[in-house]
XYZ file of C-alpha atoms in Angstrom:
458
model
C -42.257 -5.540 7.235
C -39.983 -3.324 9.089
C -37.867 -0.619 7.032
C -34.514 -1.644 5.906
C -33.377 2.030 7.343
C -32.048 2.238 11.214
C -30.878 5.143 12.255
C -30.388 3.524 15.673
C -27.104 1.038 14.016
C -25.806 4.222 12.294
C -25.282 1.779 9.470
C -25.955 2.110 5.754
C -28.035 -0.640 5.331
C -29.675 -0.820 1.676
C -33.211 -0.422 0.988
C -34.201 -2.956 -1.277
C -35.288 -1.489 -5.012
C -39.931 -2.155 -5.421
C -40.900 -4.738 -7.491
C -44.252 -3.753 -8.413
C -45.543 -6.563 -10.306
C -46.883 -8.944 -7.887
C -46.032 -12.541 -8.354
C -45.733 -16.115 -6.361
C -42.691 -17.420 -4.809
C -40.132 -19.145 -7.352
C -38.360 -22.126 -6.108
C -36.568 -24.245 -9.113
C -33.378 -26.093 -10.004
C -32.103 -22.631 -11.220
C -34.167 -19.941 -10.028
C -34.920 -19.005 -5.771
C -37.220 -15.737 -4.658
C -39.908 -15.164 -2.446
C -43.440 -14.376 -3.161
C -43.735 -10.436 -3.925
C -46.737 -8.834 -2.661
C -49.126 -5.935 -3.849
C -46.867 -3.600 -2.179
C -44.012 -4.518 -4.497
C -41.847 -5.889 -1.350
C -40.444 -9.509 -1.458
C -41.546 -11.813 1.188
C -39.408 -14.530 2.977
C -39.804 -18.010 1.510
C -42.449 -19.578 2.898
C -41.541 -23.120 3.332
C -44.326 -24.771 4.319
C -45.664 -24.270 0.777
C -42.773 -26.261 -0.436
C -43.307 -28.939 2.018
C -47.386 -29.280 0.558
C -46.131 -29.015 -3.163
C -43.835 -31.802 -2.845
C -45.273 -33.921 -0.458
C -42.210 -33.962 2.127
C -42.753 -34.554 5.676
C -41.828 -31.777 8.540
C -39.091 -32.751 10.941
C -40.858 -33.023 14.198
C -39.987 -33.292 17.967
C -40.510 -37.085 17.701
C -38.729 -37.879 14.735
C -35.729 -35.590 16.787
C -36.874 -37.984 19.799
C -36.149 -41.073 17.720
C -32.475 -40.028 15.903
C -31.053 -38.976 19.362
C -32.376 -42.310 20.983
C -30.796 -44.687 17.916
C -27.565 -42.544 17.352
C -26.769 -41.891 21.132
C -26.002 -38.171 19.995
C -28.059 -34.572 20.692
C -29.511 -33.462 16.999
C -27.528 -31.019 15.519
C -28.457 -27.487 15.947
C -29.908 -26.797 12.232
C -32.425 -29.647 13.355
C -32.882 -28.224 16.941
C -33.761 -24.750 15.167
C -35.863 -26.174 12.312
C -32.898 -25.303 9.484
C -32.998 -28.594 8.163
C -36.743 -28.675 8.043
C -38.205 -31.237 5.926
C -37.524 -35.018 4.713
C -38.684 -38.009 2.914
C -38.320 -41.560 4.294
C -35.379 -40.402 7.005
C -37.283 -42.752 9.417
C -36.278 -45.420 6.900
C -32.414 -44.664 7.251
C -32.522 -44.772 11.005
C -34.301 -47.957 10.565
C -31.369 -49.395 8.687
C -29.100 -47.437 10.915
C -30.415 -49.716 14.107
C -30.312 -52.648 12.497
C -26.377 -52.164 11.524
C -27.434 -51.960 7.750
C -25.114 -49.998 5.291
C -26.340 -47.008 3.524
C -24.802 -43.864 1.979
C -24.787 -40.225 1.730
C -24.534 -38.779 -1.655
C -24.747 -34.969 -2.430
C -22.953 -32.322 -4.657
C -22.248 -29.130 -5.952
C -22.464 -27.292 -9.346
C -19.011 -24.901 -9.308
C -19.807 -21.848 -10.795
C -17.059 -19.640 -9.047
C -13.639 -19.663 -7.626
C -14.982 -20.019 -4.089
C -17.762 -21.006 -2.469
C -19.926 -18.395 0.243
C -21.182 -19.046 3.590
C -24.877 -20.451 1.908
C -22.590 -22.959 0.163
C -20.979 -24.598 3.239
C -24.512 -25.381 4.910
C -25.228 -28.422 3.329
C -21.572 -29.843 3.576
C -21.138 -28.812 7.167
C -24.557 -30.717 8.051
C -23.530 -33.889 5.500
C -20.072 -33.422 7.194
C -22.021 -33.929 10.785
C -24.242 -36.910 9.233
C -21.111 -38.545 7.659
C -19.454 -38.121 11.640
C -22.731 -39.030 13.361
C -23.264 -42.717 11.535
C -20.463 -43.117 10.492
C -21.037 -43.836 6.493
C -19.290 -43.469 3.178
C -20.396 -40.197 1.504
C -20.358 -39.563 -2.798
C -19.873 -35.634 -3.620
C -20.508 -35.115 -7.028
C -19.136 -31.948 -9.026
C -21.473 -31.014 -11.705
C -18.707 -28.912 -13.942
C -20.739 -30.631 -17.215
C -23.829 -28.494 -15.781
C -22.289 -25.098 -15.279
C -20.991 -25.320 -18.953
C -24.105 -26.450 -20.279
C -26.117 -23.809 -18.325
C -23.922 -20.665 -19.329
C -23.368 -19.121 -22.492
C -19.947 -17.637 -21.530
C -17.982 -20.489 -19.481
C -15.507 -22.801 -21.338
C -14.885 -26.213 -20.124
C -11.479 -25.188 -19.073
C -13.060 -22.713 -16.908
C -15.479 -24.548 -15.038
C -12.624 -27.543 -14.704
C -10.765 -24.895 -12.748
C -13.544 -23.959 -10.603
C -13.987 -27.720 -9.778
C -10.379 -28.110 -8.864
C -10.870 -24.793 -6.429
C -13.938 -26.028 -4.831
C -13.250 -29.705 -4.522
C -10.509 -27.750 -1.917
C -13.332 -25.531 -0.618
C -15.321 -28.785 0.165
C -12.415 -30.924 1.687
C -11.732 -27.620 3.957
C -14.910 -28.382 5.658
C -13.194 -31.798 7.364
C -14.494 -34.489 5.294
C -12.376 -37.959 5.973
C -10.811 -38.907 2.823
C -10.960 -42.953 4.117
C -14.803 -42.757 3.520
C -15.483 -39.836 1.379
C -15.247 -40.034 -2.675
C -15.500 -36.505 -4.605
C -15.462 -36.510 -8.431
C -16.353 -34.009 -11.415
C -18.845 -35.251 -13.704
C -16.427 -34.513 -16.836
C -13.531 -36.806 -16.111
C -15.799 -39.490 -13.921
C -18.767 -40.222 -16.559
C -18.424 -43.397 -17.900
C -18.815 -47.094 -17.342
C -21.443 -48.152 -15.142
C -22.171 -44.389 -14.005
C -23.115 -44.325 -17.909
C -25.093 -47.192 -17.752
C -27.197 -46.001 -15.201
C -27.194 -42.217 -16.507
C -29.281 -44.166 -20.029
C -31.413 -46.232 -17.891
C -32.285 -43.601 -15.981
C -32.676 -41.070 -19.219
C -35.117 -43.884 -20.966
C -37.629 -42.869 -18.378
C -37.745 -39.306 -18.385
C -40.024 -37.786 -21.214
C -39.549 -34.255 -23.359
C -42.774 -33.151 -21.542
C -41.670 -33.755 -17.865
C -38.347 -31.960 -18.662
C -40.325 -29.129 -19.973
C -42.441 -28.972 -17.010
C -40.056 -29.701 -14.574
C -37.146 -27.337 -15.833
C -38.673 -24.565 -17.941
C -37.361 -26.092 -21.046
C -38.357 -24.708 -24.768
C -37.533 -25.183 -28.315
C -34.473 -22.717 -27.744
C -33.026 -25.055 -25.284
C -30.020 -26.834 -25.900
C -30.128 -30.541 -26.058
C -27.873 -30.447 -23.226
C -29.638 -28.949 -20.779
C -32.362 -31.410 -21.988
C -30.430 -34.637 -21.192
C -28.710 -32.969 -18.154
C -31.672 -33.613 -16.345
C -31.093 -37.411 -16.152
C -27.447 -36.821 -15.047
C -28.675 -34.805 -12.277
C -30.970 -37.311 -11.118
C -28.187 -39.155 -9.707
C -27.041 -36.629 -7.238
C -30.149 -34.269 -7.424
C -29.438 -30.754 -6.263
C -32.747 -29.623 -5.482
C -36.653 -31.002 -3.940
C -37.585 -30.655 -7.742
C -34.454 -32.961 -8.759
C -34.973 -35.617 -5.701
C -38.743 -35.696 -6.856
C -38.216 -36.611 -10.180
C -35.206 -39.135 -8.772
C -37.706 -41.084 -6.238
C -40.427 -41.267 -9.477
C -37.671 -42.632 -11.913
C -36.350 -45.137 -9.557
C -39.543 -46.957 -8.515
C -39.508 -47.779 -12.328
C -36.496 -49.263 -12.339
C -34.936 -52.864 -11.718
C -31.978 -54.239 -10.640
C -31.823 -58.306 -11.086
C -35.867 -58.249 -11.141
C -36.461 -55.838 -8.066
C -36.874 -52.549 -8.075
C -34.486 -49.519 -7.535
C -34.383 -48.340 -3.398
C -35.595 -44.858 -3.314
C -33.310 -42.195 -1.986
C -34.166 -40.927 1.341
C -33.903 -36.978 1.304
C -33.485 -34.237 3.806
C -34.254 -30.049 3.280
C -32.592 -27.254 4.669
C -33.470 -23.718 4.639
C -31.797 -21.072 2.032
C -29.728 -18.781 3.924
C -30.550 -15.903 2.337
C -28.513 -12.953 0.731
C -27.422 -10.240 2.342
C -30.351 -7.936 0.617
C -32.874 -9.894 3.095
C -35.874 -12.448 3.108
C -36.785 -14.215 -0.082
C -33.635 -13.653 -1.490
C -30.744 -16.281 -2.041
C -27.063 -15.722 -2.256
C -25.431 -16.123 -5.661
C -22.030 -16.926 -6.823
C -22.050 -14.446 -9.090
C -22.879 -11.254 -7.034
C -20.353 -10.506 -4.768
C -22.500 -8.080 -2.699
C -25.169 -10.620 -1.960
C -23.089 -12.841 0.107
C -20.146 -13.258 2.438
C -17.801 -15.814 0.398
C -15.185 -18.098 1.912
C -12.354 -16.193 0.556
C -13.397 -12.729 2.241
C -11.209 -10.842 4.546
C -12.326 -9.927 8.046
C -12.683 -6.641 6.821
C -14.725 -7.228 3.982
C -17.084 -9.156 6.132
C -17.362 -6.181 8.094
C -18.204 -4.096 5.656
C -20.518 -6.399 3.854
C -22.575 -6.786 6.853
C -22.713 -3.221 7.977
C -23.554 -1.566 4.281
C -25.876 -4.781 2.841
C -27.161 -6.721 5.600
C -30.909 -5.883 5.727
C -32.130 -4.829 9.131
C -34.958 -6.114 10.927
C -34.537 -2.441 13.166
C -36.901 0.083 13.223
C -36.482 3.880 11.502
C -35.609 5.718 15.352
C -33.244 4.782 18.176
C -36.833 5.905 19.749
C -38.741 3.711 18.107
C -36.634 0.991 18.227
C -36.513 1.294 21.846
C -40.147 1.317 22.379
C -41.270 -1.399 19.402
C -38.007 -3.743 19.308
C -36.453 -5.481 16.143
C -38.207 -7.907 13.985
C -35.775 -11.210 14.026
C -37.194 -12.812 11.365
C -36.736 -10.826 8.542
C -33.192 -9.170 10.113
C -30.030 -10.991 8.039
C -27.762 -10.559 10.859
C -30.203 -12.312 13.209
C -30.825 -15.003 10.468
C -27.141 -15.476 10.145
C -26.693 -16.115 13.630
C -29.184 -18.756 13.552
C -27.217 -20.797 11.353
C -24.015 -20.132 12.704
C -23.817 -19.326 16.251
C -23.924 -22.925 17.902
C -25.034 -21.559 21.913
C -28.674 -21.772 22.164
C -29.010 -19.958 25.039
C -26.888 -17.175 24.091
C -28.949 -17.090 20.442
C -32.072 -16.810 22.729
C -30.586 -13.917 24.763
C -29.720 -12.122 21.575
C -33.215 -12.673 20.277
C -35.000 -11.431 23.651
C -32.975 -8.415 23.703
C -33.264 -7.164 20.002
C -37.030 -7.987 19.917
C -37.337 -5.923 23.028
C -35.292 -3.079 21.859
C -32.771 -3.402 24.463
C -30.370 -4.314 21.363
C -29.750 -1.826 18.521
C -28.878 -2.958 15.425
C -25.561 -1.780 15.184
C -24.789 -4.240 18.111
C -26.424 -7.225 16.508
C -24.470 -6.441 13.478
C -21.057 -6.376 15.662
C -22.296 -10.086 16.620
C -23.072 -11.431 13.401
C -19.427 -9.937 12.135
C -17.452 -11.571 15.036
C -19.017 -15.056 14.676
C -18.923 -14.817 10.733
C -14.934 -13.927 10.957
C -14.633 -16.708 13.326
C -16.341 -19.192 11.136
C -14.495 -17.846 7.812
C -11.146 -17.297 9.365
C -11.289 -20.982 10.667
C -11.848 -22.073 7.300
C -9.204 -20.374 5.739
C -6.765 -22.115 7.678
C -7.647 -25.583 6.831
C -8.361 -24.499 3.124
C -4.695 -23.489 3.253
C -3.395 -26.916 3.732
C -5.500 -28.352 1.168
C -2.952 -29.087 -2.034
C -3.870 -30.739 -5.242
C -2.454 -33.900 -3.660
C -5.019 -33.997 -1.387
C -7.640 -33.436 -4.155
C -6.391 -36.434 -6.284
C -6.353 -38.565 -2.966
C -10.512 -37.825 -2.236
C -11.059 -38.334 -6.093
C -8.623 -41.455 -6.541
C -11.316 -44.245 -7.150
C -10.550 -47.007 -4.482
C -12.479 -48.661 -1.703
C -13.998 -46.751 0.934
C -13.502 -47.466 4.952
C -16.279 -46.880 7.434
C -17.543 -48.669 10.242
C -21.555 -47.997 10.377
C -23.277 -48.881 13.884
C -21.416 -49.697 16.676
C -24.408 -50.393 18.810
C -26.042 -52.409 16.256
C -26.846 -56.054 18.190
C -26.262 -58.749 15.270
C -26.739 -62.168 16.387
C -25.534 -65.345 14.391
C -27.586 -68.203 15.014
C -25.424 -71.888 15.640
C -26.701 -74.366 12.148
C -26.246 -77.466 12.645
C -26.444 -80.204 10.043
C -30.169 -81.779 9.573
C -31.066 -78.651 11.819
C -35.408 -78.059 11.227
C -34.897 -80.602 7.813
C -32.544 -78.007 6.602
C -28.916 -79.107 5.893
C -26.170 -76.767 5.941
C -24.323 -76.126 2.910
C -20.660 -77.867 2.181
C -19.239 -74.141 1.390
C -20.354 -72.679 4.730
C -23.231 -70.612 3.222
C -26.710 -70.313 4.750
C -29.718 -70.945 2.984
C -32.313 -68.468 2.366
C -34.486 -69.571 5.598
C -31.558 -69.408 7.525
C -30.836 -66.293 6.107
C -34.293 -64.858 6.973
C -34.266 -66.509 10.688
C -30.969 -64.321 11.236
C -32.370 -60.841 10.052
C -35.775 -61.740 12.703
C -33.157 -62.438 15.129
C -31.644 -59.293 14.336
C -34.437 -57.192 14.671
C -35.685 -58.524 17.694
C -32.140 -58.249 19.480
C -32.441 -54.668 18.130
C -35.949 -54.066 19.473
C -34.932 -55.542 22.846
C -31.856 -53.251 23.459
C -33.687 -50.201 22.348
C -36.680 -50.882 25.278
C -33.870 -51.882 27.675
C -32.107 -48.548 26.859
C -35.152 -46.189 27.013
C -36.443 -48.310 30.344
C -32.974 -47.144 31.818
C -33.222 -43.487 30.245
C -36.820 -43.310 32.179
C -35.270 -44.767 35.362
C -32.522 -42.093 35.546
C -35.094 -39.215 34.787
C -37.359 -40.543 37.797
C -34.152 -40.577 39.827
C -32.944 -37.366 39.123
């Protein structure tokens, strides 16, 4: 790994403190760190190990091509660049969308500070894009109860204050209030929601909770029980894995619950470098969405881990390492222009661009992103939050291209009599579904044939 001091950039990027005890990477609901090697240096997180460990599938070119065919939209740059890299049953969501069947998005946030940082915005930016692309409802769960239970110092009033502030941050991403519902656990848990929590809790043993979350005899029972609440809006692959396992054992009207489809993204590294994760409680680790342009500049210049070499001569000769350079990694997330990103990558790796120049580009992009966010955030009022948190029917459109064929059923046709109240029989509904699927496949084949002909003509 390249050293983090680069005379060529004339900056003061700190050298990370060496950790002399070798240890494996840690990814659990409350801790994220890369593997520590024999040299005491923290390595980047190995996401291939996570795919194997949790039994997920990588998002490949074939799935992306199908996504574009089904939605008619180019995949988000998070998908194109492997930032959103893994999934479980995402193809089933594409099946439903293709058939015009309903589904919804579900995500959440644990309010732990009065401002989110740029790492927190990543899943919400992608979720908004998914909502806009599929035109479906979205539920956002704020786990203020979790932040109270897992902190020895925070009060309920404090985390509820964070909840209100973080709601405004989330809304500032640009979600549509007509099809988005935000709720806090403290305010909303009850009724049918609480009944589901109890159903789930009955299928989670104490041994499972200990093994998954690391609880021991000193853990308060609120933390232990919280696993059954978090299952409803999991924030990590570990929670989601338990959700899928438990849902398979629950039934509604004799039928098992549907397993949620999952999609996973990379962590945005902390300023300190690969193998780290931004922390809301450590100001020097992150760019916060309330930071001023000058604060962003100072943080990147002072703390952003560099992939450059020690001297100008060495850097010009050997080039920089973009795989560990924090400024470049941030550009992977926030710079939308693929060609521009490739140009920067090539010049830095060849030594044509110095670390200071790379950091300047990163600073400009982050300042622009944060400034636009702050402008939207200033327009979000307490009344806006109430609008998003009001219990109400959501409105959405779904797939406008889905072909729905309603058969004309005459009395006595095929030995089946039409219901006097206009309802279709089970056999009629089955026929309707088969016709709808056949029409969807026919339309897709026609589209692919037309696209192939157009490509050949070009």
